[in-house]
Each structure stands twice: as C-alpha cells, then as structure tokens.
Amino acid sequence: MKEEYGGDEGFNQLSLSASNKLRRGWMDFISNFDSQFPYMDDSPILNDAIPGNRRSQSGGWRAAGVIIGVEIAERFAFFGISTNLVSYLTVEMEQSMASAAQNVNLWIGTASLLPLVAASFADSFLGRYLTIILASALYILGLGLLTLSAMLASPSSFQGSGSAASAATGASARPVLHVVLFFSSLYLVAFAQGGHKPCLQAFGCDQFDGEDPQECIAKCSFFNWWYFATTLGSFIALIILSYIQDNLGWCLGFGIPCISSLVALLVFLLGTQTYRFVTIANDEEKPFMRIGRVFFNAARNWRTASSEIDISEEGQDAMLYRRCGQLRFLNKALVAPVDSDDDGKTCNIVEVEEAKGVLRLIPIWIASLSYAIVLSQCSTFFVKQGSTMDRSIRPSFKIPAATIQCFGCIAVVLFVPIYDRLLVPIARIFTLKPSGISMLQRIGVGMFISTLSMVVAALVEVKRLAVAREHGLTQNPNSTIPITIWWLTPQLLLLGVSSVFTMVGLQEFFYDQVSSEVKSVGLALYLSIFGVGNLLSSLLVSVIEEATGGDDGRGGWFANNINKAHLDYFYWLLAGIGKVGLLAYVYFANSYVYKYNVER
C-alpha cells in the first residue's frame, strides 16, 4: 500500500496531511459549537454571578420549563418500569414472590446509589449538559433492549415440561438469553437514570442565578415545581402504563417508555438555545482533588496544635469563615508540615471550608434515613393491605390494589401549588426569607408528618384486623374483608404531604449547601438517602421476620396470611424509628451552620 503513494516518505506525508485535516475539522466543529452555545464551556459549573446581559438572554423559567417537561417524561418512563416490575418478574419471569421482591429492592437501591458515581464524573469531567445527553441515549438503549426482551418472552416459546417444576421451586424456566437480556437492559436503565436525574435537576437549578434576588426566589420555587413534575410523571405512569402492561401486553408497556425517553431527548436538545451554561476556568483543580487534598493534609498534620494555626494571612477569605468554629481539625490542612519546606501543597481557607461543608452534610444525611425507611412502605405493605379490603367503586368495577398509591401522588399535586403560592408568601412576611421557612425547618416538618402517618397506619391496621376477626375471616387470606380501601387514604395523604416538605427540602438543601462545582453530587447525595433507606427497609424486614419466627411464611409479623400477621406492630416500630430519627435530626439541625450564613 505504501508503494502506491511513493514509498514510506509519500505515505507519511499523506498520513500527516490527513491528520491535519482531521484536526482542523475538529477545531472547526468546536468553534462552531461554541458560537452556537456562547455560554457553554468545557465544564458547565457556576463560580460567579451571571452578568445582567446574559441573564436576560438565557435561563430563567423559559429554560427551566423545558427541563421540567423533560423530567416529567423521564419519570414517566422510570416509574412505568418500576411500579409494575414485581408483576413482570412473578408472572412473565416465573419468579417466586420473595425472589421478585428481592430483585426489585436491589434494582431500586442500585438505581438510587448510582447517581453518586455518575454525578461525580459529570461534575469533574464531562459536565452536566453532555452527561444528560449521554445518559438519555443510554436510557433509550436500555428501554429498547427491555422491549426486545419482552418480545422474546412469548409464552408459547417457553411452554414445556419444566414449567410446573420451576413454578413450584420459584425458579425461572426462561432461556438464559432472555434472562441475561432482561436484567442487562434493566440495569442499563438504572445506570442511565443515575447520570440523568441528578444532572438534569442541577442543570435546571443552573438556570437561576442565586446572586440575583428575584432569581433566588424563583430558584426556591423551582424545587417545588420540580417535585410536582416528578410526581405528575409517576402518577401518569401509574394510571396508564399499569393498565397497558396488565391488559395490552408488556411489549407495548415497555415500548411506550422508550418512545417517551426519545421524545424527552429531542425536546431537551431543541431547548439548547435557551439554556444558561455556567462555567469555571478550565485550569482549576478538580473539586474532589481539592477536597481530598484537605483531608490528606489535615491527617498529615494531625500532631499540629490548634494554637499553631494562624489564618490571619488569608486576609478577606479568613474573615468570611471566621465565625465557623466547627470541624476545627481540618484547619490543620492550612499549615505545611514541620519537616517540609513545600508550602505549595498547603490548602487555603476556602478549600478547607469547602471540605467542611461536605462533612457537615453527613449527620443530616444519616438522620434522614429514618424518613426514607418510612416512605419505602408505600409500595409494599400498603398495597398488600389494600388487596384484602373492599375495592369496589361500583358493583361491576374494582380498582386495582396498586392504584391506592395514587393518593400520595394526588396529595403532592394538590399541595405543591398551595404551599408555593399561599403558604410560602405568608411565611415570607414573618421570616423575610425567600423560601418562607428554612430548608432544615422544612425537612423537619415533613419528618414529623411522616411519623404521624405511621401512627395512623398502625391504627388502621388494628381496625382492619378487628373487622377480619369479627367476620371470622382470619383463616382465609383471599377473602375480601368488609372494610373499604378508603381507610388507607389518610396515611397515604399524610405521606404525600410529608414528601412536599421533606423531599423537596432535602433536594434544595443538598444542592444549596455544597460548593458550586459539585452541585450534581449534592443532589446525588439526596437520592442516595432513599437508595440506602430502601436497602435498610429490606434488611429490617428480614431481621424482624427471623426474630419473630416467621421465616417459613406461616407466622410472625409478616405471615403469608396477612390476616394473621402483625403489620400493626411493624408500623408502631416504624413510628418509633421515625421519632428517634426526628430527635436526632433536630439535634444535628440546631448545630448546623448554613453555608449562606458563613459566606455572607
């Protein structure tokens, strides 16, 4: 081949020419890309206030509205898979109820923890905008493969002599190809969601400048309407996709979320001209490297006495943080070791306070786990209770037991506008805060309401069991107890209202209290609360089942016959856990110093 171009020299010249053309083409692409999106740099992170001329040309509610619409479609797709996944695993995959529940809990927990990894990568390397696009593409691919696996799961293809045996043992008789394709695509969806959700919300928050008073108020409102959008998307999926999957087939039930994700990506791209891309200098050290260096230097200087640390040299930066006396051991990162002349590796006061800010979030994160454990019951035991109650609306129509989850969604959809447009303005008059009440106060109110919901749930279960005993139905778990399913609505409505306080408050808190370079990671920390909470809830159920002697499904608090079980005891226990978590939360919240108070 080289001889055709004049030997080695001619071939090398041709290769060099092609390489130069490729490089020039790439630089032209980057130049055109920058001219189309003048506010976007290599890393979409905000350091300073946005100039007034840019503020009027980009961002705001116009851009945030597009992003909220994308979130509705994404939640519609995700909940379209998750809400009815147990049914698919037990019916189509022929798994036992225990195996299906374990797989669902593991998948949801993984999906809630993956944002920590994806958001860290986005904030340090790729940026939020490009991460959203890449995650959306993986989302579409995962849902497309999930639809393909449903197409391969033709009932006639798997009928055989092993079906009865597999059903008896709880194992799946499905071919290995179908099982591998299904779970691979399922976890691809979880991975894509891990990159999509925290970055999309952080990108939506970037459309508002926290340094501008009016946009600061709008940003507080954004968190309310964001949660409204997520609930609306899940509500639509619960109503529409559950019916389609049960009655029209899983291919269509998985295919519609795939189409929804594709439309969401197109809408997101069409809105690019309206977005506000906020940047930092490309030569800055990555945020996690800075934070890690603070902890390393503090550990290296652990023998240094506090009296030897002088921050007066830091000038104005020191004055910004002088009021904050928490976590003083990290101040040791400000000095160089005695046996070292290299002052270049020491940290400044801004970097130390950045690391302190991350560390101060941990107690709030831990205390919030009790709320996540309570919230995880909504899609498990509440539904099981509802399946034994009178679900008749008309003599010829019964609502599905899973539909009772809609009451929590309805509470959110109705209460968010009331909270945002009525309660916040009233509270703002007395507190003079843009958000009405502080973020930590809002979280605490929701935790109190969630604990109250468990008390109500326990009392309702006592009533349900009493009616079952009164009519002699304790030995028949498949019979309908003459007590209406509407008895479950108070606890669901309370949980829905509590989520407007706590979940929205946690979103705003973890976004606001981290440095601007790691906003996506802050929201990923919020999501990880519910991932860990879901796993802890599963562990709690396993421990109680073992402790109460119900591991064979015949007795204990979680007996297969729910009319002989003691879910009321479990709800009382959850109320106690919620109370302990609330007390711990109040203690940590009272000692917390807001980043706003420190920096301003």
Coordinates of C-alpha atoms in Angstrom, one line a residue:
M1 CA 0.0 0.0 0.0
K2 CA 2.9 2.4 0.8
E3 CA 4.4 1.9 -2.7
E4 CA 1.2 3.3 -4.2
Y5 CA 1.9 6.7 -2.6
G6 CA 5.7 6.9 -3.3
G7 CA 7.1 4.7 -0.5
D8 CA 7.5 5.5 3.2
E9 CA 8.0 9.2 2.7
G10 CA 5.0 9.7 0.5
F11 CA 2.8 7.6 2.8
N12 CA 3.9 9.6 5.8
Q13 CA 3.2 12.9 4.1
L14 CA -0.3 11.6 3.2
S15 CA -0.9 10.5 6.8
L16 CA 0.3 13.8 8.1
S17 CA -2.0 15.7 5.7
A18 CA -5.0 13.6 6.7
S19 CA -4.2 14.1 10.4
N20 CA -4.0 17.8 9.9
K21 CA -7.3 17.9 8.1
L22 CA -8.9 15.9 10.8
R23 CA -7.5 18.2 13.5
R24 CA -8.7 21.3 11.6
G25 CA -12.1 19.7 11.1
W26 CA -12.4 19.0 14.9
M27 CA -11.3 22.6 15.8
D28 CA -13.9 24.0 13.3
F29 CA -16.5 21.8 15.0
I30 CA -15.6 23.1 18.4
S31 CA -15.6 26.7 17.2
N32 CA -19.0 26.3 15.6
F33 CA -20.3 24.6 18.8
D34 CA -19.0 27.5 20.9
S35 CA -20.6 30.1 18.6
Q36 CA -23.9 28.3 18.8
F37 CA -23.8 28.0 22.6
P38 CA -21.8 31.0 23.8
Y39 CA -22.4 30.3 27.5
M40 CA -21.1 26.8 27.4
D41 CA -17.5 25.9 28.3
D42 CA -15.8 22.6 28.9
S43 CA -17.2 22.4 32.4
P44 CA -20.7 23.8 33.0
I45 CA -20.2 25.0 36.6
L46 CA -21.0 28.4 38.1
N47 CA -18.5 30.4 40.1
D48 CA -19.6 34.0 39.9
A49 CA -22.9 35.9 39.4
I50 CA -24.2 35.9 35.9
P51 CA -23.9 39.3 34.1
G52 CA -27.1 41.1 33.6
N53 CA -27.0 41.0 29.8
R54 CA -26.6 37.2 29.8
R55 CA -29.3 36.8 32.5
S56 CA -31.9 38.4 30.2
Q57 CA -30.9 36.3 27.2
S58 CA -30.8 32.8 28.8
G59 CA -32.1 30.7 31.6
G60 CA -35.0 31.6 33.9
W61 CA -38.4 29.9 33.7
R62 CA -38.3 29.6 29.9
A63 CA -35.3 27.2 30.1
A64 CA -36.4 25.6 33.4
G65 CA -39.9 24.9 31.9
V66 CA -38.3 22.8 29.1
I67 CA -36.2 20.9 31.6
I68 CA -39.2 20.3 33.9
G69 CA -41.0 18.9 30.9
V70 CA -38.1 16.5 30.2
E71 CA -38.2 15.4 33.8
I72 CA -41.9 14.5 33.5
A73 CA -41.1 12.3 30.5
E74 CA -38.2 10.7 32.3
R75 CA -40.2 9.9 35.5
F76 CA -43.0 8.6 33.3
A77 CA -40.5 6.2 31.8
F78 CA -38.8 5.1 35.0
F79 CA -42.0 4.6 37.0
G80 CA -43.5 2.9 34.1
I81 CA -40.9 0.2 34.6
S82 CA -40.6 0.2 38.4
T83 CA -44.2 0.3 39.6
N84 CA -45.2 -3.0 38.0
L85 CA -41.9 -4.7 37.9
V86 CA -42.9 -7.2 40.6
S87 CA -45.8 -8.4 38.4
Y88 CA -43.5 -8.9 35.4
L89 CA -41.0 -10.9 37.5
T90 CA -43.6 -13.1 39.1
V91 CA -45.8 -13.7 36.0
E92 CA -43.6 -13.4 33.0
M93 CA -40.2 -14.4 34.6
E94 CA -41.9 -17.0 36.8
Q95 CA -40.0 -16.0 39.9
S96 CA -41.2 -16.5 43.4
M97 CA -42.7 -13.5 45.3
A98 CA -39.6 -13.4 47.6
S99 CA -37.1 -13.5 44.7
A100 CA -39.1 -10.9 42.8
A101 CA -39.2 -8.6 45.8
Q102 CA -35.5 -9.0 46.4
N103 CA -34.7 -8.2 42.8
V104 CA -36.9 -5.1 42.8
N105 CA -35.4 -3.8 46.1
L106 CA -31.9 -4.4 44.8
W107 CA -32.6 -2.7 41.5
I108 CA -34.2 0.4 43.1
G109 CA -31.4 0.6 45.6
T110 CA -28.8 0.4 42.9
A111 CA -30.6 3.0 40.8
S112 CA -30.7 5.4 43.8
L113 CA -27.0 4.9 44.6
L114 CA -25.6 5.1 41.1
P115 CA -26.1 8.9 40.9
L116 CA -23.2 9.3 43.3
V117 CA -20.8 7.8 40.7
A118 CA -22.3 9.4 37.6
A119 CA -22.7 12.9 39.2
S120 CA -19.1 12.8 40.4
F121 CA -17.9 12.1 36.9
A122 CA -20.2 14.8 35.5
D123 CA -19.0 17.5 37.9
S124 CA -15.3 16.6 37.5
F125 CA -15.0 15.8 33.8
L126 CA -17.9 15.7 31.3
G127 CA -20.2 18.5 32.5
R128 CA -23.9 18.3 33.2
Y129 CA -25.2 19.1 29.7
L130 CA -23.2 16.4 27.9
T131 CA -23.8 13.9 30.7
I132 CA -27.6 14.4 30.3
I133 CA -27.3 13.7 26.5
L134 CA -25.2 10.6 27.1
A135 CA -27.4 9.3 29.8
S136 CA -30.5 9.9 27.7
A137 CA -29.0 7.9 24.9
L138 CA -28.2 5.0 27.3
Y139 CA -31.8 5.3 28.7
I140 CA -33.3 4.9 25.2
L141 CA -31.0 1.9 24.5
G142 CA -31.8 0.2 27.8
L143 CA -35.6 0.7 27.3
G144 CA -35.3 -0.5 23.7
L145 CA -33.5 -3.7 24.8
L146 CA -36.1 -4.1 27.6
T147 CA -38.8 -4.0 25.0
L148 CA -36.9 -6.5 22.9
S149 CA -36.6 -8.9 25.8
A150 CA -40.4 -8.6 26.3
M151 CA -40.9 -9.5 22.6
L152 CA -38.7 -12.6 23.1
A153 CA -40.8 -13.6 26.1
S154 CA -43.5 -15.2 24.0
P155 CA -45.5 -17.6 26.3
S156 CA -45.6 -20.2 23.6
S157 CA -41.9 -20.2 23.3
F158 CA -41.3 -21.4 26.8
Q159 CA -44.0 -24.0 27.5
G160 CA -42.5 -27.3 28.4
S161 CA -42.3 -30.0 30.9
G162 CA -40.1 -27.9 33.2
S163 CA -42.7 -25.1 33.7
A164 CA -44.6 -26.8 36.6
A165 CA -41.4 -27.7 38.4
S166 CA -40.0 -24.2 38.0
A167 CA -43.2 -22.7 39.3
A168 CA -43.1 -24.9 42.3
T169 CA -39.5 -24.0 43.2
G170 CA -39.8 -20.4 42.4
A171 CA -37.1 -20.6 39.7
S172 CA -37.4 -19.2 36.2
A173 CA -37.8 -21.5 33.3
R174 CA -36.8 -18.8 30.8
P175 CA -33.9 -19.3 28.5
V176 CA -30.6 -17.8 29.5
L177 CA -30.6 -15.4 26.6
H178 CA -33.9 -13.9 27.8
V179 CA -32.9 -13.6 31.4
V180 CA -29.5 -12.1 30.6
L181 CA -31.0 -9.6 28.1
F182 CA -33.7 -8.6 30.6
F183 CA -31.5 -7.9 33.6
S184 CA -28.8 -6.3 31.5
S185 CA -31.2 -3.9 30.0
L186 CA -32.8 -3.3 33.4
Y187 CA -29.6 -2.3 35.0
L188 CA -28.6 -0.3 32.0
V189 CA -31.8 1.8 32.6
A190 CA -30.7 2.1 36.3
F191 CA -27.2 3.3 35.2
A192 CA -28.6 5.8 32.8
Q193 CA -31.1 7.1 35.4
G194 CA -28.1 7.5 37.7
G195 CA -26.5 10.0 35.4
H196 CA -29.7 11.6 34.1
K197 CA -31.6 12.5 37.2
P198 CA -29.1 14.5 39.4
C199 CA -27.5 16.3 36.4
L200 CA -30.9 17.3 34.9
Q201 CA -32.1 18.8 38.2
A202 CA -28.8 20.5 38.8
F203 CA -28.9 21.9 35.3
G204 CA -32.4 23.1 35.9
C205 CA -31.2 25.0 39.0
D206 CA -28.3 26.5 37.0
Q207 CA -31.0 28.4 35.0
F208 CA -31.4 30.7 38.1
D209 CA -28.8 33.0 39.4
G210 CA -28.6 32.7 43.2
E211 CA -26.9 36.2 43.4
D212 CA -29.9 37.9 41.9
P213 CA -32.8 38.5 44.5
Q214 CA -35.6 37.8 42.1
E215 CA -34.0 34.7 40.6
C216 CA -33.2 33.5 44.1
I217 CA -36.9 33.4 44.9
A218 CA -37.6 31.7 41.6
K219 CA -35.0 29.0 42.4
C220 CA -36.8 28.2 45.7
S221 CA -40.0 27.9 43.7
F222 CA -38.2 25.7 41.2
F223 CA -37.7 22.9 43.7
N224 CA -41.4 22.8 44.5
W225 CA -42.4 22.6 40.8
W226 CA -39.7 20.1 40.1
Y227 CA -41.2 17.7 42.7
F228 CA -44.6 18.5 41.3
A229 CA -43.3 17.4 37.9
T230 CA -41.7 14.2 39.1
T231 CA -44.9 13.2 40.9
L232 CA -47.1 14.0 37.9
G233 CA -44.9 11.8 35.7
S234 CA -45.1 8.9 38.1
F235 CA -48.9 9.4 38.6
I236 CA -49.5 9.2 34.8
A237 CA -47.3 6.1 34.6
L238 CA -49.2 4.5 37.5
I239 CA -52.6 5.1 35.9
I240 CA -51.8 4.5 32.2
L241 CA -48.9 2.1 31.9
S242 CA -50.0 -0.3 34.7
Y243 CA -53.3 -0.8 32.8
I244 CA -51.5 -1.3 29.5
Q245 CA -49.0 -3.8 30.9
D246 CA -51.7 -5.8 32.6
N247 CA -54.2 -5.8 29.7
L248 CA -52.4 -5.0 26.4
G249 CA -49.0 -6.6 26.9
W250 CA -45.5 -5.9 28.1
C251 CA -44.1 -5.1 24.7
L252 CA -46.3 -2.0 24.5
G253 CA -45.9 -1.4 28.2
F254 CA -42.1 -1.2 27.8
G255 CA -42.1 0.4 24.4
I256 CA -44.1 3.5 25.4
P257 CA -41.5 4.5 28.0
C258 CA -38.8 4.0 25.3
I259 CA -40.7 6.4 23.0
S260 CA -41.2 8.8 25.9
S261 CA -37.4 8.9 26.6
L262 CA -36.7 9.5 22.9
V263 CA -39.2 12.4 22.8
A264 CA -37.6 13.8 26.0
L265 CA -34.1 13.8 24.5
L266 CA -35.4 15.7 21.4
V267 CA -37.2 18.3 23.5
F268 CA -34.1 18.8 25.6
L269 CA -31.9 19.3 22.5
L270 CA -34.4 21.7 21.0
G271 CA -34.2 23.8 24.1
T272 CA -30.5 24.2 24.0
Q273 CA -30.6 27.8 22.7
T274 CA -32.5 28.9 25.8
Y275 CA -30.2 27.3 28.4
R276 CA -27.7 29.1 30.6
F277 CA -24.3 27.4 30.6
V278 CA -22.2 28.5 33.5
T279 CA -18.5 27.7 33.7
I280 CA -15.3 27.8 35.7
A281 CA -11.8 28.2 34.4
N282 CA -10.5 25.0 32.8
D283 CA -7.2 25.1 34.6
E284 CA -8.8 24.9 38.0
E285 CA -8.1 21.8 40.1
K286 CA -11.0 19.3 40.1
P287 CA -13.2 19.7 43.2
F288 CA -12.7 16.2 44.5
M289 CA -9.0 16.6 44.2
R290 CA -9.2 19.7 46.3
I291 CA -11.4 18.2 49.0
G292 CA -9.3 15.0 49.1
R293 CA -6.1 17.2 49.5
V294 CA -7.7 18.9 52.5
F295 CA -8.3 15.7 54.3
F296 CA -4.9 14.3 53.4
N297 CA -3.1 17.4 54.6
A298 CA -5.1 17.5 57.8
A299 CA -4.3 13.9 58.5
R300 CA -0.6 14.6 57.7
N301 CA -0.6 17.4 60.2
W302 CA -2.5 15.7 62.9
R303 CA 0.2 16.4 65.5
T304 CA 0.0 20.2 64.9
A305 CA -1.6 22.0 67.8
S306 CA -4.5 24.3 67.1
S307 CA -2.6 27.2 68.6
E308 CA 0.0 27.0 65.9
I309 CA -2.6 27.6 63.1
D310 CA -2.7 31.2 62.0
I311 CA -5.2 32.2 59.4
S312 CA -4.6 35.9 59.6
E313 CA -2.6 35.7 56.4
E314 CA -5.6 34.6 54.4
G315 CA -7.0 38.2 54.6
Q316 CA -10.5 38.6 53.4
D317 CA -11.2 34.9 52.9
A318 CA -10.5 34.2 56.5
M319 CA -12.9 36.9 57.6
L320 CA -15.6 35.1 55.6
Y321 CA -15.3 32.0 57.6
R322 CA -14.1 33.2 61.0
R323 CA -17.5 32.7 62.6
C324 CA -17.5 29.0 61.7
G325 CA -15.8 27.0 64.5
Q326 CA -17.0 23.6 63.5
L327 CA -14.6 20.8 62.4
R328 CA -11.5 22.7 63.5
F329 CA -9.3 19.6 63.0
L330 CA -9.5 20.3 59.2
N331 CA -7.8 23.7 59.8
K332 CA -4.6 21.7 60.2
A333 CA -4.6 21.5 56.4
L334 CA -3.7 25.2 56.3
V335 CA -0.2 24.7 57.5
A336 CA 2.8 22.9 56.0
P337 CA 4.5 20.0 57.9
V338 CA 7.4 21.0 60.2
D339 CA 9.8 18.8 58.2
S340 CA 8.7 20.2 54.8
D341 CA 9.6 23.5 53.0
D342 CA 6.9 23.0 50.3
D343 CA 4.1 25.4 51.0
G344 CA 2.6 24.9 47.6
K345 CA 0.8 21.8 48.8
T346 CA -1.0 23.5 51.7
C347 CA -4.6 24.4 51.4
N348 CA -6.3 27.8 51.7
I349 CA -9.2 28.7 53.9
V350 CA -11.7 28.5 51.0
E351 CA -10.7 24.9 50.2
V352 CA -10.8 23.9 53.9
E353 CA -14.3 25.3 54.3
E354 CA -15.4 23.5 51.1
A355 CA -14.3 20.2 52.7
K356 CA -16.0 21.2 55.9
G357 CA -19.2 21.8 54.0
V358 CA -19.3 18.3 52.6
L359 CA -18.5 16.8 56.0
R360 CA -21.3 18.8 57.7
L361 CA -23.8 17.2 55.5
I362 CA -23.2 13.7 56.8
P363 CA -25.2 14.0 60.1
I364 CA -28.2 15.4 58.2
W365 CA -27.9 12.6 55.7
I366 CA -27.8 9.9 58.4
A367 CA -30.8 11.4 60.3
S368 CA -32.9 11.5 57.1
L369 CA -32.6 7.7 56.6
S370 CA -35.4 7.1 59.0
Y371 CA -37.7 9.1 56.7
A372 CA -36.6 7.0 53.7
I373 CA -37.4 3.8 55.6
V374 CA -40.9 5.0 56.3
L375 CA -41.5 6.2 52.8
S376 CA -40.5 2.8 51.3
Q377 CA -43.5 1.1 52.8
C378 CA -45.9 2.9 50.4
S379 CA -45.4 0.5 47.5
T380 CA -45.2 -2.7 49.6
F381 CA -47.3 -3.4 52.6
F382 CA -49.9 -0.7 51.9
V383 CA -50.7 -2.4 48.6
K384 CA -50.9 -5.8 50.3
Q385 CA -53.4 -4.4 52.8
G386 CA -55.4 -2.9 50.1
S387 CA -55.7 -6.2 48.2
T388 CA -57.7 -7.7 51.1
M389 CA -60.1 -4.8 51.5
D390 CA -63.3 -3.8 49.7
R391 CA -62.1 -2.1 46.5
S392 CA -65.5 -1.7 44.8
I393 CA -66.4 1.7 43.4
R394 CA -69.4 0.3 41.6
P395 CA -70.9 -3.2 41.8
S396 CA -69.2 -4.1 38.5
F397 CA -65.9 -2.3 38.9
K398 CA -63.0 -2.8 41.4
I399 CA -59.9 -0.6 41.5
P400 CA -56.5 -2.4 41.4
A401 CA -54.8 -2.5 44.8
A402 CA -51.7 -0.8 43.4
T403 CA -53.8 2.2 42.4
I404 CA -54.0 3.3 46.1
Q405 CA -50.5 4.7 45.6
C406 CA -52.2 7.4 43.5
F407 CA -53.5 9.1 46.7
G408 CA -50.0 10.0 47.7
C409 CA -49.4 11.5 44.2
I410 CA -52.7 13.4 44.4
A411 CA -51.7 14.9 47.7
V412 CA -48.5 16.2 46.2
V413 CA -50.1 17.5 43.0
L414 CA -52.7 19.4 45.1
F415 CA -50.5 20.6 48.0
V416 CA -47.5 21.9 46.0
P417 CA -49.4 24.8 44.4
I418 CA -51.0 25.6 47.8
Y419 CA -47.6 25.5 49.5
D420 CA -45.8 27.5 46.8
R421 CA -48.5 30.1 46.1
L422 CA -50.1 30.5 49.6
L423 CA -48.1 29.2 52.5
V424 CA -44.6 30.4 51.3
P425 CA -45.7 34.1 50.7
I426 CA -47.4 34.2 54.1
A427 CA -44.4 32.7 55.8
R428 CA -42.1 35.1 53.9
I429 CA -43.9 38.1 55.6
F430 CA -42.8 36.9 59.0
T431 CA -39.4 35.3 58.3
L432 CA -38.2 37.6 55.5
K433 CA -36.7 34.5 53.8
P434 CA -37.2 33.9 50.1
S435 CA -38.2 30.3 50.8
G436 CA -40.6 31.2 53.7
I437 CA -39.1 28.8 56.2
S438 CA -35.5 27.5 56.3
M439 CA -34.6 24.3 54.4
L440 CA -33.9 22.4 57.7
Q441 CA -37.2 23.5 59.2
R442 CA -39.0 22.3 56.1
I443 CA -37.3 18.9 56.3
G444 CA -38.2 18.5 60.0
V445 CA -41.8 19.3 59.4
G446 CA -42.1 16.6 56.8
M447 CA -40.3 14.1 59.1
F448 CA -42.8 14.8 61.8
I449 CA -45.8 14.3 59.4
S450 CA -44.3 11.0 58.2
T451 CA -44.0 9.7 61.7
L452 CA -47.7 10.7 62.3
S453 CA -48.6 8.7 59.1
M454 CA -47.1 5.6 60.6
V455 CA -49.2 6.1 63.8
V456 CA -52.3 6.4 61.6
A457 CA -51.3 3.3 59.6
A458 CA -51.0 1.2 62.7
L459 CA -54.4 2.3 63.9
V460 CA -56.0 1.5 60.5
E461 CA -54.3 -2.0 60.6
V462 CA -55.7 -2.6 64.1
K463 CA -59.2 -1.7 62.7
R464 CA -58.7 -4.0 59.6
L465 CA -57.7 -7.0 61.8
A466 CA -60.6 -6.4 64.2
V467 CA -63.1 -6.5 61.3
A468 CA -61.4 -9.7 59.9
R469 CA -61.8 -11.3 63.3
E470 CA -65.3 -10.1 63.8
H471 CA -66.4 -11.7 60.5
G472 CA -64.3 -14.9 61.0
L473 CA -62.0 -14.2 58.0
T474 CA -58.6 -14.6 59.7
Q475 CA -58.1 -18.1 58.2
N476 CA -59.0 -17.0 54.7
P477 CA -56.4 -14.6 53.3
N478 CA -58.0 -14.5 49.9
S479 CA -61.4 -13.3 51.1
T480 CA -62.5 -9.6 50.9
I481 CA -62.8 -8.0 54.3
P482 CA -65.9 -5.8 54.6
I483 CA -63.9 -2.6 55.2
T484 CA -63.4 -0.1 52.4
I485 CA -60.0 0.6 50.9
W486 CA -60.6 4.3 51.5
W487 CA -59.4 3.7 55.1
L488 CA -55.9 3.7 53.7
T489 CA -56.2 7.2 52.2
P490 CA -55.3 9.2 55.4
Q491 CA -51.9 7.6 55.8
L492 CA -51.1 7.9 52.1
L493 CA -52.2 11.6 52.0
L494 CA -50.0 12.3 55.1
L495 CA -47.0 10.7 53.4
G496 CA -47.7 12.7 50.2
V497 CA -47.8 16.0 52.2
S498 CA -44.7 15.0 54.1
S499 CA -42.8 14.4 50.9
V500 CA -43.6 18.0 49.8
F501 CA -41.8 19.2 52.9
T502 CA -39.0 16.7 53.4
M503 CA -38.1 15.5 49.8
V504 CA -38.2 19.0 48.3
G505 CA -36.4 20.4 51.3
L506 CA -33.7 17.7 51.0
Q507 CA -33.3 18.5 47.3
E508 CA -32.8 22.2 48.0
F509 CA -30.6 21.6 51.0
F510 CA -28.1 19.2 49.3
Y511 CA -28.0 21.4 46.2
D512 CA -27.5 24.7 48.1
Q513 CA -25.0 23.6 50.8
V514 CA -22.3 22.1 48.5
S515 CA -19.9 24.2 46.5
S516 CA -20.9 25.2 43.0
E517 CA -18.5 22.7 41.4
V518 CA -20.3 19.7 42.9
K519 CA -24.0 20.6 42.7
S520 CA -24.8 17.3 40.8
V521 CA -23.1 15.3 43.6
G522 CA -25.1 17.2 46.2
L523 CA -28.3 16.1 44.5
A524 CA -26.9 12.6 44.1
L525 CA -26.4 12.5 47.9
Y526 CA -30.0 13.4 48.3
L527 CA -31.0 10.4 46.1
S528 CA -28.7 8.1 47.9
I529 CA -30.7 8.6 51.1
F530 CA -33.6 6.8 49.5
G531 CA -31.4 4.1 48.0
V532 CA -29.9 3.3 51.3
G533 CA -33.3 3.7 53.0
N534 CA -34.8 1.1 50.7
L535 CA -32.0 -1.4 51.4
L536 CA -32.3 -0.8 55.2
S537 CA -36.0 -1.3 54.9
S538 CA -35.4 -4.7 53.3
L539 CA -32.9 -5.6 55.9
L540 CA -35.3 -4.5 58.7
V541 CA -38.0 -6.8 57.3
S542 CA -35.6 -9.7 57.1
V543 CA -34.4 -9.3 60.7
I544 CA -37.9 -9.0 62.1
E545 CA -39.0 -12.0 60.1
E546 CA -36.2 -14.0 61.5
A547 CA -36.7 -12.7 65.1
T548 CA -40.5 -13.3 65.2
G549 CA -40.2 -16.9 63.9
G550 CA -41.9 -16.2 60.6
D551 CA -39.2 -17.2 58.2
D552 CA -41.4 -20.1 56.9
G553 CA -44.1 -17.6 56.0
R554 CA -46.6 -19.2 58.5
G555 CA -46.2 -16.9 61.4
G556 CA -44.5 -13.8 62.7
W557 CA -45.2 -10.2 61.8
F558 CA -45.1 -10.9 58.0
A559 CA -47.1 -14.1 57.7
N560 CA -48.2 -15.0 54.2
N561 CA -51.7 -14.8 55.6
I562 CA -51.9 -11.1 56.2
N563 CA -55.0 -11.5 58.4
K564 CA -52.8 -13.4 60.9
A565 CA -49.8 -11.1 60.5
H566 CA -49.0 -8.1 62.7
L567 CA -48.3 -5.3 60.4
D568 CA -49.7 -3.0 63.1
Y569 CA -46.6 -3.9 65.3
F570 CA -44.4 -3.1 62.3
Y571 CA -46.0 0.3 61.8
W572 CA -45.6 1.1 65.5
L573 CA -42.0 0.2 65.2
L574 CA -41.6 2.5 62.2
A575 CA -43.3 5.3 64.2
G576 CA -40.7 4.8 66.9
I577 CA -37.8 4.8 64.4
G578 CA -39.3 7.9 62.9
K579 CA -39.4 9.6 66.3
V580 CA -35.8 8.7 67.1
G581 CA -34.7 9.9 63.7
L582 CA -36.6 13.1 64.2
L583 CA -35.0 13.8 67.6
A584 CA -31.5 13.1 66.1
Y585 CA -32.3 15.3 63.2
V586 CA -33.4 18.2 65.4
Y587 CA -30.2 17.9 67.4
F588 CA -28.0 18.0 64.2
A589 CA -30.1 20.7 62.6
N590 CA -29.8 23.0 65.6
S591 CA -26.0 22.8 65.4
Y592 CA -25.8 23.2 61.6
V593 CA -24.2 26.4 60.2
Y594 CA -25.6 27.3 56.8
K595 CA -23.2 28.0 54.0
Y596 CA -25.2 31.1 53.3
N597 CA -24.6 32.5 56.8
V598 CA -20.9 31.6 56.6
E599 CA -20.1 33.0 53.2
R600 CA -22.2 36.2 53.6

